Amino acid sequence: MINSSVLLKEYDLKVTPQRVAIVEELYKHGHMNIDDLYKNLLKKFPSISLATIYKNVNAMVEKIFLNEVKIPETKSVYELAKEDHLHLVCSSCGKIEDIVLDTSSLEKSLSTLSDFKVENTEVVFSGICKNCQ
Amino acid sequence: MINSSVLLKEYDLKVTPQRVAIVEELYKHGHMNIDDLYKNLLKKFPSISLATIYKNVNAMVEKIFLNEVKIPETKSVYELAKEDHLHLVCSSCGKIEDIVLDTSSLEKSLSTLSDFKVENTEVVFSGICKNCQ
DNA sequence: CTGGGTGCAAAGTATTTGCATGAAC
DNA sequence: GTTCATGCAAATACTTTGCACCCAG
């Protein structure tokens, strides 16, 4: 399990039950969009508002401990920041998985063709996951 | 120059001046978001409506001759479909460039770690373009 | 106590839809 | 002539903001 309170404090955010729940949901599910977060949190907090979700998610993204992941043909999802990784999106069931792969050779071949100075590399593979094959 | 009418006909879309202009703008600029498209087309069609832009862009995306490109921290942009390529996004000036790079070695190393069957690979490099360095 | 978070309602922005008119074929 | 695109207005969806009240520190 994750220690949400410690995490929130580290990033100078007050520890509230709603925030703890957001972090725990994301820890549990890996990736969620705003709507799914809202629907799940409603079970625990019947009167939570979408505004609270948006405000908190935005605050956490600004503090850089959440990332927004933009995926072709779908709504953005959010994930807890962690080691750099790429994303696998199943076009059949929609599931999103993480995978750690070294992209440095891709960046190296880029550098032979262009003077662009890369700071970040985002990769999303779409396809069919193991279960759906 | 591009022959927009032929392109539209190939994809079973009626040739209208508005559609031709959308294709030409995208050909000229490479990547544009909805707002920029709208602002530019207003010059040529002072009474064009945003609804027309949305309907046409969506139709062209469905016919697979436009692609939506999702980019971290920015609005989506659209581009004419063409040879597979990756994107370079300058975090200083916002310019978006295309680059053709082979991603097969990345896909190969993915296949050694996972049973995911890749159908498409999207890559967005963020960083600083030549001009802004 | 004090600052900041919460939930509500309202405002703002983005996108889609229905429909009458007009243009493409 | 028939089909479908256009532009407008309205509807829907998505996101942010202001504010009174309340909780975390």
mmCIF file of C-alpha atoms (C1' of nucleotides) in Angstrom:
data_model
loop_
_atom_site.group_PDB
_atom_site.id
_atom_site.type_symbol
_atom_site.label_atom_id
_atom_site.label_comp_id
_atom_site.label_asym_id
_atom_site.label_seq_id
_atom_site.Cartn_x
_atom_site.Cartn_y
_atom_site.Cartn_z
ATOM 1 C CA MET A 1 0.000 0.000 0.000
ATOM 2 C CA ILE A 2 0.962 3.602 -0.490
ATOM 3 C CA ASN A 3 1.209 6.196 2.247
ATOM 4 C CA SER A 4 -0.938 8.919 0.768
ATOM 5 C CA SER A 5 -0.657 11.303 3.704
ATOM 6 C CA VAL A 6 3.095 11.366 3.558
ATOM 7 C CA LEU A 7 2.993 11.845 -0.172
ATOM 8 C CA LEU A 8 0.567 14.757 0.075
ATOM 9 C CA LYS A 9 2.597 16.418 2.805
ATOM 10 C CA GLU A 10 5.788 16.076 0.823
ATOM 11 C CA TYR A 11 4.176 18.105 -1.892
ATOM 12 C CA ASP A 12 2.751 20.727 0.448
ATOM 13 C CA LEU A 13 -0.844 19.739 0.109
ATOM 14 C CA LYS A 14 -3.097 19.503 3.121
ATOM 15 C CA VAL A 15 -4.185 15.992 3.867
ATOM 16 C CA THR A 16 -7.934 15.667 3.401
ATOM 17 C CA PRO A 17 -9.950 12.476 3.110
ATOM 18 C CA GLN A 18 -10.889 13.350 -0.469
ATOM 19 C CA ARG A 19 -7.281 13.798 -1.511
ATOM 20 C CA VAL A 20 -6.211 10.632 0.182
ATOM 21 C CA ALA A 21 -8.955 8.803 -1.680
ATOM 22 C CA ILE A 22 -7.893 10.253 -5.031
ATOM 23 C CA VAL A 23 -4.329 9.084 -4.492
ATOM 24 C CA GLU A 24 -5.478 5.654 -3.385
ATOM 25 C CA GLU A 25 -7.805 5.204 -6.320
ATOM 26 C CA LEU A 26 -5.034 6.061 -8.716
ATOM 27 C CA TYR A 27 -2.648 3.789 -6.902
ATOM 28 C CA LYS A 28 -5.144 0.969 -7.112
ATOM 29 C CA HIS A 29 -6.189 1.426 -10.722
ATOM 30 C CA GLY A 30 -3.044 2.825 -12.247
ATOM 31 C CA HIS A 31 -4.815 5.079 -14.725
ATOM 32 C CA MET A 32 -8.174 6.786 -14.490
ATOM 33 C CA ASN A 33 -10.004 9.519 -16.269
ATOM 34 C CA ILE A 34 -11.886 12.243 -14.425
ATOM 35 C CA ASP A 35 -15.267 10.598 -14.775
ATOM 36 C CA ASP A 36 -14.180 7.247 -13.447
ATOM 37 C CA LEU A 37 -12.471 8.914 -10.539
ATOM 38 C CA TYR A 38 -15.639 10.832 -9.792
ATOM 39 C CA LYS A 39 -17.878 7.770 -10.013
ATOM 40 C CA ASN A 40 -15.630 5.750 -7.728
ATOM 41 C CA LEU A 41 -15.227 8.483 -5.162
ATOM 42 C CA LEU A 42 -18.971 9.012 -5.026
ATOM 43 C CA LYS A 43 -19.232 5.606 -3.349
ATOM 44 C CA LYS A 44 -17.084 6.766 -0.469
ATOM 45 C CA PHE A 45 -18.165 10.424 -0.484
ATOM 46 C CA PRO A 46 -21.761 10.648 -1.679
ATOM 47 C CA SER A 47 -21.629 14.420 -1.811
ATOM 48 C CA ILE A 48 -18.199 14.932 -3.340
ATOM 49 C CA SER A 49 -18.327 17.341 -6.238
ATOM 50 C CA LEU A 50 -16.695 17.228 -9.633
ATOM 51 C CA ALA A 51 -15.179 20.607 -8.826
ATOM 52 C CA THR A 52 -13.261 19.042 -5.971
ATOM 53 C CA ILE A 53 -11.912 16.358 -8.267
ATOM 54 C CA TYR A 54 -10.828 18.884 -10.865
ATOM 55 C CA LYS A 55 -9.255 21.214 -8.346
ATOM 56 C CA ASN A 56 -7.311 18.461 -6.682
ATOM 57 C CA VAL A 57 -6.209 16.711 -9.823
ATOM 58 C CA ASN A 58 -5.031 20.008 -11.239
ATOM 59 C CA ALA A 59 -3.190 20.837 -8.035
ATOM 60 C CA MET A 60 -1.476 17.460 -8.033
ATOM 61 C CA VAL A 61 -0.501 17.785 -11.669
ATOM 62 C CA GLU A 62 1.034 21.159 -10.886
ATOM 63 C CA LYS A 63 2.974 19.695 -8.008
ATOM 64 C CA ILE A 64 4.194 17.095 -10.492
ATOM 65 C CA PHE A 65 3.154 14.046 -8.633
ATOM 66 C CA LEU A 66 0.348 13.254 -11.044
ATOM 67 C CA ASN A 67 0.760 13.035 -14.796
ATOM 68 C CA GLU A 68 -1.851 13.505 -17.438
ATOM 69 C CA VAL A 69 -1.529 10.911 -20.175
ATOM 70 C CA LYS A 70 -3.034 11.789 -23.541
ATOM 71 C CA ILE A 71 -4.111 8.792 -25.539
ATOM 72 C CA PRO A 72 -5.363 8.687 -29.143
ATOM 73 C CA GLU A 73 -9.141 8.378 -29.489
ATOM 74 C CA THR A 74 -9.840 8.531 -25.749
ATOM 75 C CA LYS A 75 -10.114 10.847 -22.811
ATOM 76 C CA SER A 76 -6.989 11.719 -20.918
ATOM 77 C CA VAL A 77 -6.129 9.605 -17.920
ATOM 78 C CA TYR A 78 -4.115 10.466 -14.837
ATOM 79 C CA GLU A 79 -1.459 8.393 -13.084
ATOM 80 C CA LEU A 80 0.834 8.782 -10.107
ATOM 81 C CA ALA A 81 4.262 9.916 -11.209
ATOM 82 C CA LYS A 82 6.931 7.277 -11.068
ATOM 83 C CA GLU A 83 9.826 5.872 -13.045
ATOM 84 C CA ASP A 84 9.674 6.809 -16.727
ATOM 85 C CA HIS A 85 7.654 4.365 -18.731
ATOM 86 C CA LEU A 86 5.683 3.901 -21.929
ATOM 87 C CA HIS A 87 2.024 3.032 -22.336
ATOM 88 C CA LEU A 88 0.233 0.145 -23.949
ATOM 89 C CA VAL A 89 -3.413 0.784 -24.785
ATOM 90 C CA CYS A 90 -5.629 -2.105 -25.803
ATOM 91 C CA SER A 91 -7.978 -1.028 -28.565
ATOM 92 C CA SER A 92 -10.280 -3.881 -27.734
ATOM 93 C CA CYS A 93 -10.840 -3.617 -23.962
ATOM 94 C CA GLY A 94 -9.363 -0.181 -23.334
ATOM 95 C CA LYS A 95 -7.000 -1.348 -20.641
ATOM 96 C CA ILE A 96 -3.826 0.676 -20.188
ATOM 97 C CA GLU A 97 -0.573 -0.927 -19.075
ATOM 98 C CA ASP A 98 2.811 0.550 -18.272
ATOM 99 C CA ILE A 99 6.063 -0.788 -19.588
ATOM 100 C CA VAL A 100 9.621 0.298 -18.972
ATOM 101 C CA LEU A 101 11.664 0.456 -22.146
ATOM 102 C CA ASP A 102 14.797 2.304 -23.020
ATOM 103 C CA THR A 103 14.129 4.961 -25.669
ATOM 104 C CA SER A 104 17.666 6.228 -25.874
ATOM 105 C CA SER A 105 18.432 4.595 -29.203
ATOM 106 C CA LEU A 106 15.399 6.293 -30.694
ATOM 107 C CA GLU A 107 16.613 9.596 -29.310
ATOM 108 C CA LYS A 108 20.046 8.915 -30.652
ATOM 109 C CA SER A 109 18.793 8.310 -34.165
ATOM 110 C CA LEU A 110 16.738 11.482 -33.866
ATOM 111 C CA SER A 111 19.852 13.422 -32.970
ATOM 112 C CA THR A 112 21.553 12.335 -36.186
ATOM 113 C CA LEU A 113 18.726 13.826 -38.231
ATOM 114 C CA SER A 114 17.817 16.966 -36.370
ATOM 115 C CA ASP A 115 19.125 19.595 -33.982
ATOM 116 C CA PHE A 116 16.143 19.210 -31.723
ATOM 117 C CA LYS A 117 17.138 18.922 -28.057
ATOM 118 C CA VAL A 118 14.871 16.299 -26.506
ATOM 119 C CA GLU A 119 13.687 16.774 -22.948
ATOM 120 C CA ASN A 120 10.900 14.244 -22.823
ATOM 121 C CA THR A 121 9.752 11.305 -24.919
ATOM 122 C CA GLU A 122 6.157 10.105 -24.800
ATOM 123 C CA VAL A 123 5.272 6.789 -26.382
ATOM 124 C CA VAL A 124 1.866 5.186 -26.656
ATOM 125 C CA PHE A 125 1.518 1.800 -28.305
ATOM 126 C CA SER A 126 -1.990 0.875 -29.411
ATOM 127 C CA GLY A 127 -2.871 -2.705 -30.140
ATOM 128 C CA ILE A 128 -4.299 -5.841 -28.588
ATOM 129 C CA CYS A 129 -3.435 -6.925 -25.084
ATOM 130 C CA LYS A 130 -2.668 -10.471 -24.078
ATOM 131 C CA ASN A 131 -6.151 -11.131 -22.726
ATOM 132 C CA CYS A 132 -7.957 -9.911 -25.815
ATOM 133 C CA GLN A 133 -5.909 -11.867 -28.319
ATOM 134 C CA MET B 1 0.563 22.150 -54.138
ATOM 135 C CA ILE B 2 -2.010 19.566 -53.246
ATOM 136 C CA ASN B 3 -5.091 18.700 -55.273
ATOM 137 C CA SER B 4 -7.725 18.990 -52.600
ATOM 138 C CA SER B 5 -10.686 18.228 -54.841
ATOM 139 C CA VAL B 6 -9.270 14.927 -55.962
ATOM 140 C CA LEU B 7 -8.442 14.051 -52.383
ATOM 141 C CA LEU B 8 -11.932 14.834 -51.171
ATOM 142 C CA LYS B 9 -13.537 12.857 -53.972
ATOM 143 C CA GLU B 10 -11.334 9.869 -53.294
ATOM 144 C CA TYR B 11 -12.751 9.779 -49.815
ATOM 145 C CA ASP B 12 -16.355 10.251 -50.902
ATOM 146 C CA LEU B 13 -16.754 13.740 -49.611
ATOM 147 C CA LYS B 14 -18.486 16.391 -51.678
ATOM 148 C CA VAL B 15 -16.144 19.099 -52.796
ATOM 149 C CA THR B 16 -17.121 22.383 -51.163
ATOM 150 C CA PRO B 17 -15.059 25.546 -50.941
ATOM 151 C CA GLN B 18 -14.933 25.234 -47.169
ATOM 152 C CA ARG B 19 -13.571 21.715 -47.305
ATOM 153 C CA VAL B 20 -11.022 22.613 -49.918
ATOM 154 C CA ALA B 21 -9.864 25.459 -47.721
ATOM 155 C CA ILE B 22 -9.527 23.197 -44.681
ATOM 156 C CA VAL B 23 -7.342 20.778 -46.617
ATOM 157 C CA GLU B 24 -5.236 23.588 -48.011
ATOM 158 C CA GLU B 25 -4.716 25.217 -44.653
ATOM 159 C CA LEU B 26 -3.554 21.944 -43.185
ATOM 160 C CA TYR B 27 -1.323 21.306 -46.140
ATOM 161 C CA LYS B 28 0.196 24.728 -45.752
ATOM 162 C CA HIS B 29 0.668 24.709 -41.991
ATOM 163 C CA GLY B 30 1.208 21.044 -41.331
ATOM 164 C CA HIS B 31 -0.534 21.017 -37.951
ATOM 165 C CA MET B 32 -3.360 23.171 -36.684
ATOM 166 C CA ASN B 33 -5.810 23.106 -33.830
ATOM 167 C CA ILE B 34 -9.505 23.838 -34.300
ATOM 168 C CA ASP B 35 -9.274 27.449 -33.223
ATOM 169 C CA ASP B 36 -6.441 28.336 -35.526
ATOM 170 C CA LEU B 37 -8.229 26.666 -38.414
ATOM 171 C CA TYR B 38 -11.334 28.659 -37.609
ATOM 172 C CA LYS B 39 -9.505 31.965 -37.337
ATOM 173 C CA ASN B 40 -7.715 31.423 -40.627
ATOM 174 C CA LEU B 41 -10.804 30.319 -42.512
ATOM 175 C CA LEU B 42 -12.737 33.328 -41.255
ATOM 176 C CA LYS B 43 -10.511 35.460 -43.467
ATOM 177 C CA LYS B 44 -11.675 33.648 -46.557
ATOM 178 C CA PHE B 45 -15.231 32.871 -45.369
ATOM 179 C CA PRO B 46 -16.378 35.617 -43.034
ATOM 180 C CA SER B 47 -19.531 33.709 -42.124
ATOM 181 C CA ILE B 48 -18.109 30.229 -41.744
ATOM 182 C CA SER B 49 -19.216 28.632 -38.513
ATOM 183 C CA LEU B 50 -17.306 26.620 -35.982
ATOM 184 C CA ALA B 51 -19.888 23.883 -36.453
ATOM 185 C CA THR B 52 -18.795 23.534 -40.058
ATOM 186 C CA ILE B 53 -15.183 23.162 -39.004
ATOM 187 C CA TYR B 54 -16.028 20.558 -36.417
ATOM 188 C CA LYS B 55 -18.280 18.594 -38.734
ATOM 189 C CA ASN B 56 -15.755 18.546 -41.520
ATOM 190 C CA VAL B 57 -12.738 17.798 -39.402
ATOM 191 C CA ASN B 58 -14.618 14.954 -37.758
ATOM 192 C CA ALA B 59 -15.728 13.617 -41.121
ATOM 193 C CA MET B 60 -12.188 13.729 -42.447
ATOM 194 C CA VAL B 61 -10.826 12.004 -39.373
ATOM 195 C CA GLU B 62 -13.415 9.259 -39.851
ATOM 196 C CA LYS B 63 -12.417 8.850 -43.463
ATOM 197 C CA ILE B 64 -8.864 8.486 -42.170
ATOM 198 C CA PHE B 65 -7.292 11.209 -44.192
ATOM 199 C CA LEU B 66 -6.859 13.502 -41.243
ATOM 200 C CA ASN B 67 -5.208 12.496 -37.985
ATOM 201 C CA GLU B 68 -5.700 13.996 -34.613
ATOM 202 C CA VAL B 69 -2.400 14.368 -32.769
ATOM 203 C CA LYS B 70 -2.593 14.555 -28.995
ATOM 204 C CA ILE B 71 0.239 16.456 -27.423
ATOM 205 C CA PRO B 72 1.077 16.848 -23.740
ATOM 206 C CA GLU B 73 0.019 20.190 -22.215
ATOM 207 C CA THR B 74 -1.631 21.481 -25.396
ATOM 208 C CA LYS B 75 -4.722 21.270 -27.498
ATOM 209 C CA SER B 76 -4.917 18.551 -30.092
ATOM 210 C CA VAL B 77 -3.823 19.394 -33.598
ATOM 211 C CA TYR B 78 -4.854 17.900 -36.908
ATOM 212 C CA GLU B 79 -2.678 16.913 -39.839
ATOM 213 C CA LEU B 80 -3.166 15.345 -43.250
ATOM 214 C CA ALA B 81 -2.449 11.632 -43.141
ATOM 215 C CA LYS B 82 0.825 10.643 -44.759
ATOM 216 C CA GLU B 83 3.785 8.387 -44.221
ATOM 217 C CA ASP B 84 4.167 7.305 -40.593
ATOM 218 C CA HIS B 85 6.189 9.771 -38.605
ATOM 219 C CA LEU B 86 6.933 11.028 -35.120
ATOM 220 C CA HIS B 87 6.430 14.509 -33.696
ATOM 221 C CA LEU B 88 8.781 17.055 -32.227
ATOM 222 C CA VAL B 89 7.134 19.728 -30.106
ATOM 223 C CA CYS B 90 9.122 22.760 -29.045
ATOM 224 C CA SER B 91 8.226 23.698 -25.495
ATOM 225 C CA SER B 92 9.561 27.181 -26.088
ATOM 226 C CA CYS B 93 7.840 28.319 -29.311
ATOM 227 C CA GLY B 94 5.221 25.615 -29.651
ATOM 228 C CA LYS B 95 6.219 24.652 -33.160
ATOM 229 C CA ILE B 96 5.501 21.087 -34.208
ATOM 230 C CA GLU B 97 7.745 19.242 -36.641
ATOM 231 C CA ASP B 98 7.481 15.816 -38.220
ATOM 232 C CA ILE B 99 10.317 13.378 -38.382
ATOM 233 C CA VAL B 100 10.535 9.930 -39.921
ATOM 234 C CA LEU B 101 12.252 7.434 -37.666
ATOM 235 C CA ASP B 102 12.121 3.693 -37.515
ATOM 236 C CA THR B 103 10.472 2.486 -34.317
ATOM 237 C CA SER B 104 10.789 -1.203 -35.044
ATOM 238 C CA SER B 105 13.614 -1.805 -32.605
ATOM 239 C CA LEU B 106 11.502 -0.287 -29.849
ATOM 240 C CA GLU B 107 8.641 -2.559 -30.828
ATOM 241 C CA LYS B 108 10.990 -5.502 -30.889
ATOM 242 C CA SER B 109 12.217 -4.866 -27.381
ATOM 243 C CA LEU B 110 8.600 -4.485 -26.283
ATOM 244 C CA SER B 111 7.818 -7.897 -27.744
ATOM 245 C CA THR B 112 10.485 -9.529 -25.610
ATOM 246 C CA LEU B 113 8.822 -8.221 -22.457
ATOM 247 C CA SER B 114 5.135 -8.482 -23.204
ATOM 248 C CA ASP B 115 2.566 -10.317 -25.286
ATOM 249 C CA PHE B 116 0.978 -7.099 -26.456
ATOM 250 C CA LYS B 117 0.384 -7.053 -30.201
ATOM 251 C CA VAL B 118 1.266 -3.566 -31.414
ATOM 252 C CA GLU B 119 -0.782 -2.008 -34.189
ATOM 253 C CA ASN B 120 0.317 1.589 -33.883
ATOM 254 C CA THR B 121 3.107 3.504 -32.189
ATOM 255 C CA GLU B 122 2.728 7.173 -31.334
ATOM 256 C CA VAL B 123 5.780 9.135 -30.281
ATOM 257 C CA VAL B 124 5.962 12.755 -29.215
ATOM 258 C CA PHE B 125 9.304 14.275 -28.317
ATOM 259 C CA SER B 126 9.138 17.480 -26.321
ATOM 260 C CA GLY B 127 12.146 19.757 -26.104
ATOM 261 C CA ILE B 128 13.784 22.740 -27.715
ATOM 262 C CA CYS B 129 13.855 23.225 -31.452
ATOM 263 C CA LYS B 130 16.857 24.407 -33.381
ATOM 264 C CA ASN B 131 15.648 27.994 -33.585
ATOM 265 C CA CYS B 132 14.972 28.356 -29.898
ATOM 266 C CA GLN B 133 18.271 26.963 -28.672
ATOM 267 C "C1'" DC C 1 -7.407 30.613 15.473
ATOM 268 C "C1'" DT C 2 -6.094 30.707 10.384
ATOM 269 C "C1'" DG C 3 -5.529 29.193 5.909
ATOM 270 C "C1'" DG C 4 -6.974 26.472 2.811
ATOM 271 C "C1'" DG C 5 -10.368 22.707 1.142
ATOM 272 C "C1'" DT C 6 -15.109 21.408 0.202
ATOM 273 C "C1'" DG C 7 -19.525 21.460 -2.152
ATOM 274 C "C1'" DC C 8 -22.791 24.064 -4.439
ATOM 275 C "C1'" DA C 9 -24.296 27.029 -8.037
ATOM 276 C "C1'" DA C 10 -23.097 29.772 -11.763
ATOM 277 C "C1'" DA C 11 -20.065 31.022 -15.408
ATOM 278 C "C1'" DG C 12 -17.015 29.800 -19.085
ATOM 279 C "C1'" DT C 13 -15.330 27.027 -22.756
ATOM 280 C "C1'" DA C 14 -15.621 23.280 -26.044
ATOM 281 C "C1'" DT C 15 -18.230 20.352 -28.926
ATOM 282 C "C1'" DT C 16 -22.435 18.463 -30.970
ATOM 283 C "C1'" DT C 17 -27.074 18.548 -32.820
ATOM 284 C "C1'" DG C 18 -31.450 20.013 -35.343
ATOM 285 C "C1'" DC C 19 -33.130 22.466 -38.827
ATOM 286 C "C1'" DA C 20 -34.044 25.583 -42.847
ATOM 287 C "C1'" DT C 21 -31.714 27.044 -46.763
ATOM 288 C "C1'" DG C 22 -28.666 26.521 -50.504
ATOM 289 C "C1'" DA C 23 -24.995 24.277 -53.161
ATOM 290 C "C1'" DA C 24 -22.902 19.970 -55.316
ATOM 291 C "C1'" DC C 25 -23.515 16.381 -58.415
ATOM 292 C "C1'" DG D 1 -34.199 16.739 -58.652
ATOM 293 C "C1'" DT D 2 -31.870 14.610 -54.812
ATOM 294 C "C1'" DT D 3 -28.517 14.451 -51.568
ATOM 295 C "C1'" DC D 4 -25.853 16.435 -48.557
ATOM 296 C "C1'" DA D 5 -23.159 20.765 -46.653
ATOM 297 C "C1'" DT D 6 -23.665 25.154 -44.543
ATOM 298 C "C1'" DG D 7 -24.651 28.460 -40.892
ATOM 299 C "C1'" DC D 8 -27.376 29.581 -37.212
ATOM 300 C "C1'" DA D 9 -29.239 28.752 -32.713
ATOM 301 C "C1'" DA D 10 -29.893 25.666 -29.122
ATOM 302 C "C1'" DA D 11 -28.380 21.822 -26.584
ATOM 303 C "C1'" DT D 12 -24.937 19.135 -24.401
ATOM 304 C "C1'" DA D 13 -20.497 18.238 -22.389
ATOM 305 C "C1'" DC D 14 -16.491 19.619 -20.048
ATOM 306 C "C1'" DT D 15 -13.925 22.604 -16.920
ATOM 307 C "C1'" DT D 16 -13.259 26.589 -13.998
ATOM 308 C "C1'" DT D 17 -14.616 30.077 -10.667
ATOM 309 C "C1'" DG D 18 -16.774 32.499 -6.556
ATOM 310 C "C1'" DC D 19 -18.404 32.025 -2.271
ATOM 311 C "C1'" DA D 20 -20.173 30.437 2.342
ATOM 312 C "C1'" DC D 21 -19.063 27.047 5.447
ATOM 313 C "C1'" DC D 22 -16.029 23.805 7.601
ATOM 314 C "C1'" DC D 23 -11.872 21.106 8.629
ATOM 315 C "C1'" DA D 24 -6.626 20.413 8.970
ATOM 316 C "C1'" DG D 25 -2.679 22.114 11.046
#
